Short mmCIF file of C-alpha atoms and ligand atoms in Angstrom, two decimals:
data_model
loop_
_atom_site.label_atom_id
_atom_site.label_comp_id
_atom_site.label_asym_id
_atom_site.label_seq_id
_atom_site.Cartn_x
_atom_site.Cartn_y
_atom_site.Cartn_z
CA MET I 1 2.24 -7.63 -19.08
CA ALA I 2 4.99 -5.91 -21.29
CA GLN I 3 5.38 -2.19 -20.93
CA GLY I 4 3.12 -0.42 -23.40
CA ALA I 5 1.22 -3.40 -24.15
CA ALA I 6 -1.59 -2.54 -21.83
CA GLU I 7 -5.03 -2.99 -23.19
CA PRO I 8 -6.91 0.41 -24.06
CA ALA I 9 -8.49 1.66 -21.01
CA ALA I 10 -11.94 1.39 -22.58
CA HIS I 11 -11.88 -2.40 -22.62
CA LYS I 12 -11.26 -2.37 -18.86
CA ALA I 13 -14.64 -0.98 -17.96
CA GLY I 14 -17.05 -3.39 -16.17
CA PHE I 15 -19.98 -0.95 -16.67
CA THR I 16 -21.15 1.26 -19.64
CA PRO I 17 -23.22 4.32 -18.61
CA PRO I 18 -26.21 5.34 -20.61
CA ALA I 19 -25.65 7.43 -23.78
CA GLU I 20 -26.41 11.25 -23.35
CA ARG I 21 -29.42 11.19 -25.65
CA GLU I 22 -31.04 9.00 -22.93
CA ILE I 23 -31.15 11.80 -20.62
CA PRO I 24 -35.01 11.90 -19.79
CA ALA I 25 -37.20 14.85 -20.63
CA GLY I 26 -38.77 16.85 -17.86
CA PRO I 27 -37.53 18.51 -14.48
CA MET I 28 -35.08 15.62 -13.59
CA GLY I 29 -33.72 15.69 -17.15
CA ASP I 30 -33.08 19.24 -16.84
CA VAL I 31 -31.34 19.09 -13.56
CA ILE I 32 -29.17 16.11 -15.00
CA ARG I 33 -28.20 18.23 -17.97
CA GLN I 34 -27.22 21.21 -15.60
CA GLY I 35 -24.91 18.84 -13.64
CA GLU I 36 -23.41 17.86 -16.86
CA GLN I 37 -22.60 21.54 -17.88
CA ILE I 38 -21.33 22.13 -14.47
CA PHE I 39 -18.95 19.17 -15.03
CA LEU I 40 -17.87 20.62 -18.37
CA HIS I 41 -17.81 24.30 -17.79
CA THR I 42 -17.44 24.65 -13.99
CA ALA I 43 -16.60 28.09 -13.45
CA ALA I 44 -19.37 29.52 -15.61
CA ASN I 45 -21.96 27.16 -14.06
CA ALA I 46 -20.84 26.95 -10.48
CA LYS I 47 -20.25 30.75 -10.03
CA GLY I 48 -18.45 31.57 -6.97
CA PHE I 49 -17.24 28.10 -6.13
CA VAL I 50 -14.23 27.83 -8.44
CA GLY I 51 -10.85 29.44 -7.66
CA ASN I 52 -8.75 28.26 -10.80
CA SER I 53 -9.17 27.84 -14.42
CA LEU I 54 -9.78 24.03 -14.34
CA ASN I 55 -12.99 22.17 -15.23
CA CYS I 56 -14.03 18.79 -13.51
CA VAL I 57 -13.70 17.22 -16.87
CA ASN I 58 -10.01 17.88 -17.13
CA CYS I 59 -9.36 15.08 -14.60
CA HIS I 60 -12.34 13.09 -14.95
CA LEU I 61 -12.43 12.65 -18.82
CA ASP I 62 -15.27 12.30 -21.32
CA ALA I 63 -17.61 14.13 -18.96
CA GLY I 64 -16.93 11.70 -16.24
CA ARG I 65 -17.44 8.60 -18.30
CA ARG I 66 -14.07 7.48 -19.04
CA PRO I 67 -12.84 4.33 -17.12
CA ASP I 68 -9.49 4.75 -15.08
CA SER I 69 -10.27 8.64 -14.91
CA ALA I 70 -12.21 8.49 -11.69
CA PRO I 71 -15.60 8.12 -13.61
CA LEU I 72 -18.67 9.42 -11.95
CA TRP I 73 -20.44 6.01 -12.39
CA GLY I 74 -17.74 4.30 -10.42
CA ALA I 75 -17.78 6.95 -7.73
CA TYR I 76 -21.45 7.44 -7.22
CA VAL I 77 -21.69 3.73 -5.98
CA SER I 78 -18.57 3.88 -3.69
CA TYR I 79 -20.13 6.16 -1.25
CA PRO I 80 -20.65 6.41 1.78
CA ALA I 81 -16.94 5.34 2.59
CA TYR I 82 -14.33 5.87 5.20
CA ARG I 83 -11.43 8.24 4.00
CA SER I 84 -8.19 8.55 5.74
CA LYS I 85 -8.10 12.16 4.23
CA THR I 86 -10.84 13.38 6.19
CA ARG I 87 -10.77 10.71 8.95
CA GLU I 88 -14.60 9.98 8.70
CA VAL I 89 -17.14 8.52 6.63
CA ASP I 90 -17.87 10.73 3.73
CA THR I 91 -20.91 10.83 1.58
CA PHE I 92 -20.91 11.44 -2.10
CA ALA I 93 -21.94 14.97 -1.76
CA SER I 94 -19.01 15.55 0.66
CA ARG I 95 -16.52 13.93 -1.80
CA LEU I 96 -17.99 16.40 -4.48
CA ARG I 97 -17.44 19.24 -2.07
CA GLY I 98 -13.71 18.15 -1.66
CA CYS I 99 -13.06 18.55 -5.26
CA PHE I 100 -14.21 21.99 -5.32
CA MET I 101 -12.04 23.01 -2.22
CA TYR I 102 -8.77 21.41 -3.46
CA SER I 103 -8.91 20.35 -7.16
CA MET I 104 -10.89 23.64 -8.22
CA ASN I 105 -9.05 25.51 -5.58
CA GLY I 106 -12.32 27.17 -4.58
CA LYS I 107 -15.10 26.89 -1.92
CA ALA I 108 -17.40 23.86 -1.32
CA PRO I 109 -20.91 24.48 -2.52
CA PRO I 110 -23.62 23.97 0.38
CA GLU I 111 -25.20 20.79 0.75
CA GLY I 112 -28.65 20.52 -0.90
CA GLY I 113 -27.79 23.49 -2.86
CA PRO I 114 -28.49 23.68 -6.62
CA VAL I 115 -24.86 22.95 -7.65
CA LEU I 116 -24.48 19.77 -5.51
CA VAL I 117 -27.93 18.66 -6.39
CA ALA I 118 -27.11 18.79 -10.01
CA LEU I 119 -23.83 17.10 -9.92
CA GLU I 120 -25.45 14.26 -7.59
CA SER I 121 -28.29 13.99 -10.21
CA TYR I 122 -25.77 13.81 -13.22
CA ALA I 123 -23.76 11.18 -11.35
CA TYR I 124 -26.60 9.19 -10.16
CA TRP I 125 -27.83 9.11 -13.75
CA LEU I 126 -24.62 8.02 -15.08
CA ALA I 127 -24.52 4.91 -12.63
CA LYS I 128 -27.74 3.82 -13.67
CA GLY I 129 -27.90 0.00 -13.19
CA ALA I 130 -24.42 -0.10 -11.50
CA PRO I 131 -24.20 -2.43 -8.50
CA THR I 132 -23.50 -0.55 -5.33
CA GLY I 133 -20.91 -1.66 -2.69
CA GLU I 134 -18.12 -3.24 -4.97
CA LYS I 135 -15.42 -1.43 -6.86
CA LEU I 136 -16.16 -1.58 -10.53
CA PRO I 137 -13.58 -2.18 -12.89
CA GLY I 138 -12.28 1.28 -14.32
CA ALA I 139 -13.48 3.04 -11.12
CA GLY I 140 -11.19 5.44 -9.57
CA TYR I 141 -7.71 6.00 -11.07
CA PRO I 142 -5.52 2.89 -11.56
CA LYS I 143 -2.53 2.17 -9.19
CA VAL I 144 0.61 2.05 -11.12
CA PRO I 145 3.20 -0.48 -9.77
CA LYS I 146 6.12 0.83 -8.04
CA PRO I 147 8.81 1.61 -10.50
CA PRO I 148 12.18 -0.09 -10.68
CA GLN I 149 14.05 3.17 -9.80
CA ALA I 150 12.65 5.76 -7.17
CA PRO I 151 10.83 8.27 -9.04
CA ASP I 152 13.05 11.25 -10.14
CA ILE I 153 12.51 14.87 -10.92
CA GLU I 154 15.21 15.28 -13.37
CA ARG I 155 14.12 12.25 -15.35
CA GLY I 156 10.61 13.68 -15.10
CA ARG I 157 11.53 16.86 -16.55
CA ALA I 158 12.99 15.24 -19.60
CA VAL I 159 9.57 13.32 -19.90
CA PHE I 160 7.70 16.46 -19.56
CA ALA I 161 9.68 18.25 -22.33
CA ALA I 162 9.26 15.46 -24.70
CA LYS I 163 5.73 14.66 -24.19
CA CYS I 164 3.84 17.21 -22.37
CA ALA I 165 4.91 20.50 -22.96
CA LEU I 166 3.44 20.48 -26.22
CA CYS I 167 0.07 20.95 -24.96
CA HIS I 168 0.61 22.10 -21.28
CA GLY I 169 3.38 24.68 -22.16
CA VAL I 170 7.12 24.62 -21.41
CA ASP I 171 6.29 26.30 -17.99
CA GLY I 172 3.17 23.91 -17.17
CA GLN I 173 0.88 26.74 -17.40
CA GLY I 174 -1.25 25.29 -20.05
CA GLN I 175 -2.44 27.24 -22.98
CA ARG I 176 -5.05 30.01 -23.34
CA ALA I 177 -6.62 31.90 -25.97
CA GLY I 178 -8.20 35.06 -24.56
CA ASP I 179 -10.05 34.05 -21.46
CA THR I 180 -10.45 30.32 -22.69
CA GLN I 181 -8.12 27.71 -21.16
CA VAL I 182 -7.39 25.51 -24.34
CA PHE I 183 -4.87 23.24 -22.23
CA PRO I 184 -5.30 22.96 -18.36
CA PRO I 185 -2.39 24.26 -16.23
CA LEU I 186 -0.49 21.46 -14.29
CA TRP I 187 0.94 23.94 -11.80
CA GLY I 188 1.10 27.75 -10.74
CA ALA I 189 -1.57 30.23 -9.99
CA ARG I 190 -4.45 28.67 -12.14
CA SER I 191 -4.10 25.17 -11.21
CA PHE I 192 -5.10 22.74 -8.45
CA ASN I 193 -3.98 23.30 -4.98
CA TRP I 194 -1.60 21.52 -2.61
CA GLY I 195 -4.41 19.78 -0.91
CA ALA I 196 -5.66 18.10 -4.11
CA GLY I 197 -5.51 14.46 -4.86
CA MET I 198 -3.26 15.08 -7.89
CA ALA I 199 -0.77 16.67 -5.66
CA GLY I 200 0.01 13.21 -4.61
CA VAL I 201 2.52 11.41 -6.76
CA ASP I 202 0.84 8.01 -6.76
CA LYS I 203 -2.48 9.50 -7.74
CA ALA I 204 -0.90 11.67 -10.48
CA ALA I 205 1.03 8.68 -11.83
CA GLY I 206 -2.31 6.72 -12.00
CA PHE I 207 -3.95 9.30 -13.98
CA ILE I 208 -1.17 10.10 -16.17
CA LYS I 209 -0.33 6.66 -17.11
CA ALA I 210 -3.91 5.81 -18.00
CA ASN I 211 -4.77 9.23 -19.73
CA MET I 212 -1.74 11.14 -20.88
CA PRO I 213 -0.37 12.20 -23.28
CA PHE I 214 -3.99 13.09 -24.24
CA SER I 215 -5.64 10.44 -26.38
CA LYS I 216 -2.30 8.34 -26.13
CA GLY I 217 -3.02 6.81 -22.62
CA ASN I 218 -0.99 3.68 -21.61
CA THR I 219 1.87 4.44 -23.81
CA LEU I 220 4.26 5.83 -21.11
CA THR I 221 6.27 3.14 -19.28
CA ASP I 222 5.53 2.87 -15.38
CA GLN I 223 8.79 4.61 -14.60
CA GLU I 224 7.93 7.61 -16.95
CA ALA I 225 4.65 8.01 -15.43
CA TRP I 226 5.87 8.09 -11.97
CA ASP I 227 8.95 10.37 -13.08
CA VAL I 228 6.69 12.94 -14.56
CA ALA I 229 4.28 12.86 -11.88
CA GLN I 230 7.06 13.45 -9.40
CA PHE I 231 8.30 16.40 -11.58
CA MET I 232 4.86 18.00 -11.92
CA ASP I 233 4.01 17.58 -8.22
CA ALA I 234 7.41 19.28 -7.21
CA GLN I 235 6.12 22.64 -8.61
CA GLU I 236 4.77 25.32 -6.61
CA ARG I 237 0.97 25.72 -6.73
CA PRO I 238 -1.76 27.57 -4.50
CA GLN I 239 -1.65 26.81 -0.70
CA ASP I 240 -3.38 24.20 0.73
CA PRO I 241 -6.68 25.51 2.34
CA ARG I 242 -5.90 23.73 5.58
CA PHE I 243 -2.56 25.52 5.93
CA ASP I 244 -1.97 26.37 9.57
CA GLY I 245 0.52 29.03 9.17
CA ASN I 246 3.55 26.69 9.31
CA ILE I 247 4.55 24.57 6.39
CA ALA I 248 6.27 21.95 8.61
CA SER I 249 3.31 21.40 10.91
CA THR I 250 1.00 21.42 8.04
CA ARG I 251 2.95 18.67 6.25
CA LYS I 252 2.75 16.59 9.43
CA LYS I 253 -0.87 17.02 9.82
CA PHE I 254 -1.76 16.53 6.24
CA HIS I 255 0.96 15.58 4.01
CA ASP I 256 2.97 12.93 5.91
CA SER I 257 3.31 10.64 3.14
CA GLU I 258 6.12 9.58 0.72
CA TYR I 259 3.92 10.75 -2.31
CA SER I 260 3.70 14.33 -1.04
CA LEU I 261 6.27 16.91 -1.82
CA TYR I 262 4.77 19.45 0.29
CA GLY I 263 7.12 20.92 2.77
CA GLN I 264 10.14 18.86 1.30
CA THR I 265 13.14 21.01 0.05
CA VAL I 266 13.87 20.31 -3.68
CA ASN I 267 16.92 22.02 -5.70
CA GLY I 268 17.38 24.38 -2.47
CA LYS I 269 13.88 25.47 -2.53
CA LEU I 270 11.19 24.68 0.14
CA LEU I 271 7.98 23.51 -1.36
CA GLY I 272 4.52 24.43 -0.06
CA GLN I 273 4.86 28.10 0.22
CA GLY I 274 1.98 28.59 -2.30
CA THR I 275 1.55 30.86 -5.04
CA PRO I 276 -0.92 33.59 -5.55
CA VAL I 277 -4.12 32.62 -7.08
CA ALA I 278 -5.45 33.53 -10.57
CA ARG I 279 -9.19 32.73 -11.09
CA ARG I 280 -9.82 32.43 -14.81
C1 HEC M 1 -6.93 18.45 -10.89
C2 HEC M 1 -7.68 17.43 -11.03
C3 HEC M 1 -9.06 17.25 -10.70
C4 HEC M 1 -10.06 18.17 -10.99
C5 HEC M 1 -10.00 19.46 -11.70
C6 HEC M 1 -11.36 17.58 -10.29
N1 HEC M 1 -10.92 16.39 -9.76
FE1 HEC M 1 -12.35 15.08 -8.79
N2 HEC M 1 -10.67 13.76 -8.24
C7 HEC M 1 -9.48 14.05 -8.59
C8 HEC M 1 -8.54 12.95 -7.92
C9 HEC M 1 -7.13 13.07 -8.10
C10 HEC M 1 -9.59 12.35 -7.32
C11 HEC M 1 -9.05 11.05 -6.55
C12 HEC M 1 -9.26 9.58 -7.02
C13 HEC M 1 -8.88 8.74 -6.26
O1 HEC M 1 -8.74 8.64 -5.07
O2 HEC M 1 -8.71 7.57 -6.97
C14 HEC M 1 -10.79 12.81 -7.59
C15 HEC M 1 -12.14 12.14 -6.98
C16 HEC M 1 -13.34 12.55 -7.33
C17 HEC M 1 -14.42 11.88 -6.93
C18 HEC M 1 -14.53 10.57 -6.07
C19 HEC M 1 -13.92 9.50 -7.23
C20 HEC M 1 -14.15 8.13 -6.70
O3 HEC M 1 -14.05 7.17 -7.47
O4 HEC M 1 -14.05 8.06 -5.60
C21 HEC M 1 -15.49 12.65 -7.43
C22 HEC M 1 -17.07 12.19 -7.20
C23 HEC M 1 -15.00 13.70 -8.06
N3 HEC M 1 -13.56 13.89 -7.99
C24 HEC M 1 -15.78 14.86 -8.58
C25 HEC M 1 -15.15 15.95 -9.12
C26 HEC M 1 -15.75 17.23 -9.48
C27 HEC M 1 -17.50 17.23 -9.40
C28 HEC M 1 -14.93 18.17 -9.79
C29 HEC M 1 -15.38 19.46 -10.42
C30 HEC M 1 -16.04 20.33 -9.28
C31 HEC M 1 -13.67 17.52 -9.72
N4 HEC M 1 -13.74 16.32 -9.40
C32 HEC M 1 -12.59 18.21 -10.36
C33 HEC M 1 -8.86 15.12 -9.28
C34 HEC M 1 -9.67 16.05 -9.88
C1 HEC M 2 -2.10 16.49 -27.02
C2 HEC M 2 -2.22 17.47 -25.89
C3 HEC M 2 -1.71 16.93 -24.41
C4 HEC M 2 -0.34 16.24 -24.40
C5 HEC M 2 0.55 15.95 -25.01
C6 HEC M 2 -0.62 15.99 -22.69
N1 HEC M 2 -1.82 16.52 -22.23
FE1 HEC M 2 -2.23 16.44 -20.36
N2 HEC M 2 -4.04 17.17 -20.99
C7 HEC M 2 -4.60 17.50 -22.17
C8 HEC M 2 -5.95 17.97 -22.17
C9 HEC M 2 -6.62 18.44 -23.41
C10 HEC M 2 -6.36 17.69 -20.81
C11 HEC M 2 -7.80 18.05 -20.19
C12 HEC M 2 -8.73 16.74 -20.70
C13 HEC M 2 -10.14 17.12 -20.85
O1 HEC M 2 -10.62 18.12 -20.31
O2 HEC M 2 -10.89 16.29 -21.49
C14 HEC M 2 -5.24 17.29 -19.92
C15 HEC M 2 -5.30 17.07 -18.76
C16 HEC M 2 -4.14 16.75 -17.87
C17 HEC M 2 -4.12 16.71 -16.54
C18 HEC M 2 -5.25 17.05 -15.55
C19 HEC M 2 -5.67 18.53 -15.48
C20 HEC M 2 -4.61 19.36 -15.14
O3 HEC M 2 -4.57 20.54 -15.39
O4 HEC M 2 -4.06 19.05 -13.84
C21 HEC M 2 -2.80 16.39 -16.00
C22 HEC M 2 -2.12 16.19 -14.65
C23 HEC M 2 -2.17 16.19 -17.26
N3 HEC M 2 -2.83 16.32 -18.33
C24 HEC M 2 -0.77 15.68 -17.52
C25 HEC M 2 -0.02 15.45 -18.44
C26 HEC M 2 1.18 15.00 -18.58
C27 HEC M 2 2.16 14.66 -17.30
C28 HEC M 2 1.68 14.78 -19.96
C29 HEC M 2 2.82 14.32 -20.50
C30 HEC M 2 3.22 13.00 -20.26
C31 HEC M 2 0.50 15.30 -20.62
N4 HEC M 2 -0.63 15.80 -19.69
C32 HEC M 2 0.27 15.41 -22.07
C33 HEC M 2 -3.69 17.58 -23.23
C34 HEC M 2 -2.36 17.01 -23.37
#
């Protein structure tokens, strides 16, 4: 397919989750709604478990409904599954815990506690009628084909300035109005940490290609998506919580991949030192 001629993401979905107004009345409906509120306003509704100013919805768009942004309906029916990241079979609940520890730079809520039960209930309800055990079209983030030229930070910097800085700020810190984060930060003290999926250039390229610039998904070329992902993931952010005190050995254990810049030296600077953390 020609660059830029990709179908809008919505056309690729193989599954349509129920509409919000179909959330049932009664105690089950209340917990489903609570899960949705945690997903949209995470720090306010999952107090004590969030260590940055992101919300789940920032990376799983349309309240976890949007195909090609790892929608909850696609995820719910994909677990339990073996994951190379944890080297074990993870349940859906442990997958949710992972996004708290890394993407939200926070703490994993306890299994069976109100936060996880609400999120599980919301995802279960969104997946109503979806078949289990097969990857639904639109589940996960798309894999973007390897670009003609190796991803390049300097080309990525130019893409960022032209197509991202308007919302995410020239320094990638997003935009705030008082205590409210209007546009989310891409790196630095308030963003996802080095252990997050989005810190992997392949995952970031997939998310960005399908979903960014916001409301203009699938307008970047594959090359632009990889270049800007490489640039974004070459910026400093909070330390990986699995840090063992040594960047080289932490890279070896957890980041031994061509898609991770952790522990690499870029423009004379060793990445993976971590930033201080700002909560809100
Ligand atoms: C900074 C971006 C980001 C934020 C914020 C974020 N996630 Fe994720 N999430 C990801 C990435 C990246 C993946 C990996 C997707 C993949 O492997 O294709 C992922 C995967 C998932 C999955 C598994 C998806 C699948 O299809 O297997 C679930 C469930 C999930 N996240 C839930 C959450 C919840 C709940 C929150 C909020 C507490 C959250 N995420 C916050 C980026 C994020
Ligand atoms: C018009 C404003 C706008 C532009 C331009 C834009 N974004 Fe975003 N971006 C957003 C919004 C809003 C969200 C959160 C979406 C939500 O919560 O529904 C987001 C979320 C993200 C996220 C996940 C959340 C995070 O903070 O890590 C990444 C990564 C991202 N954008 C990268 C980019 C890149 C790269 C570009 C340029 C190619 C770009 N964006 C251009 C508005 C924008």
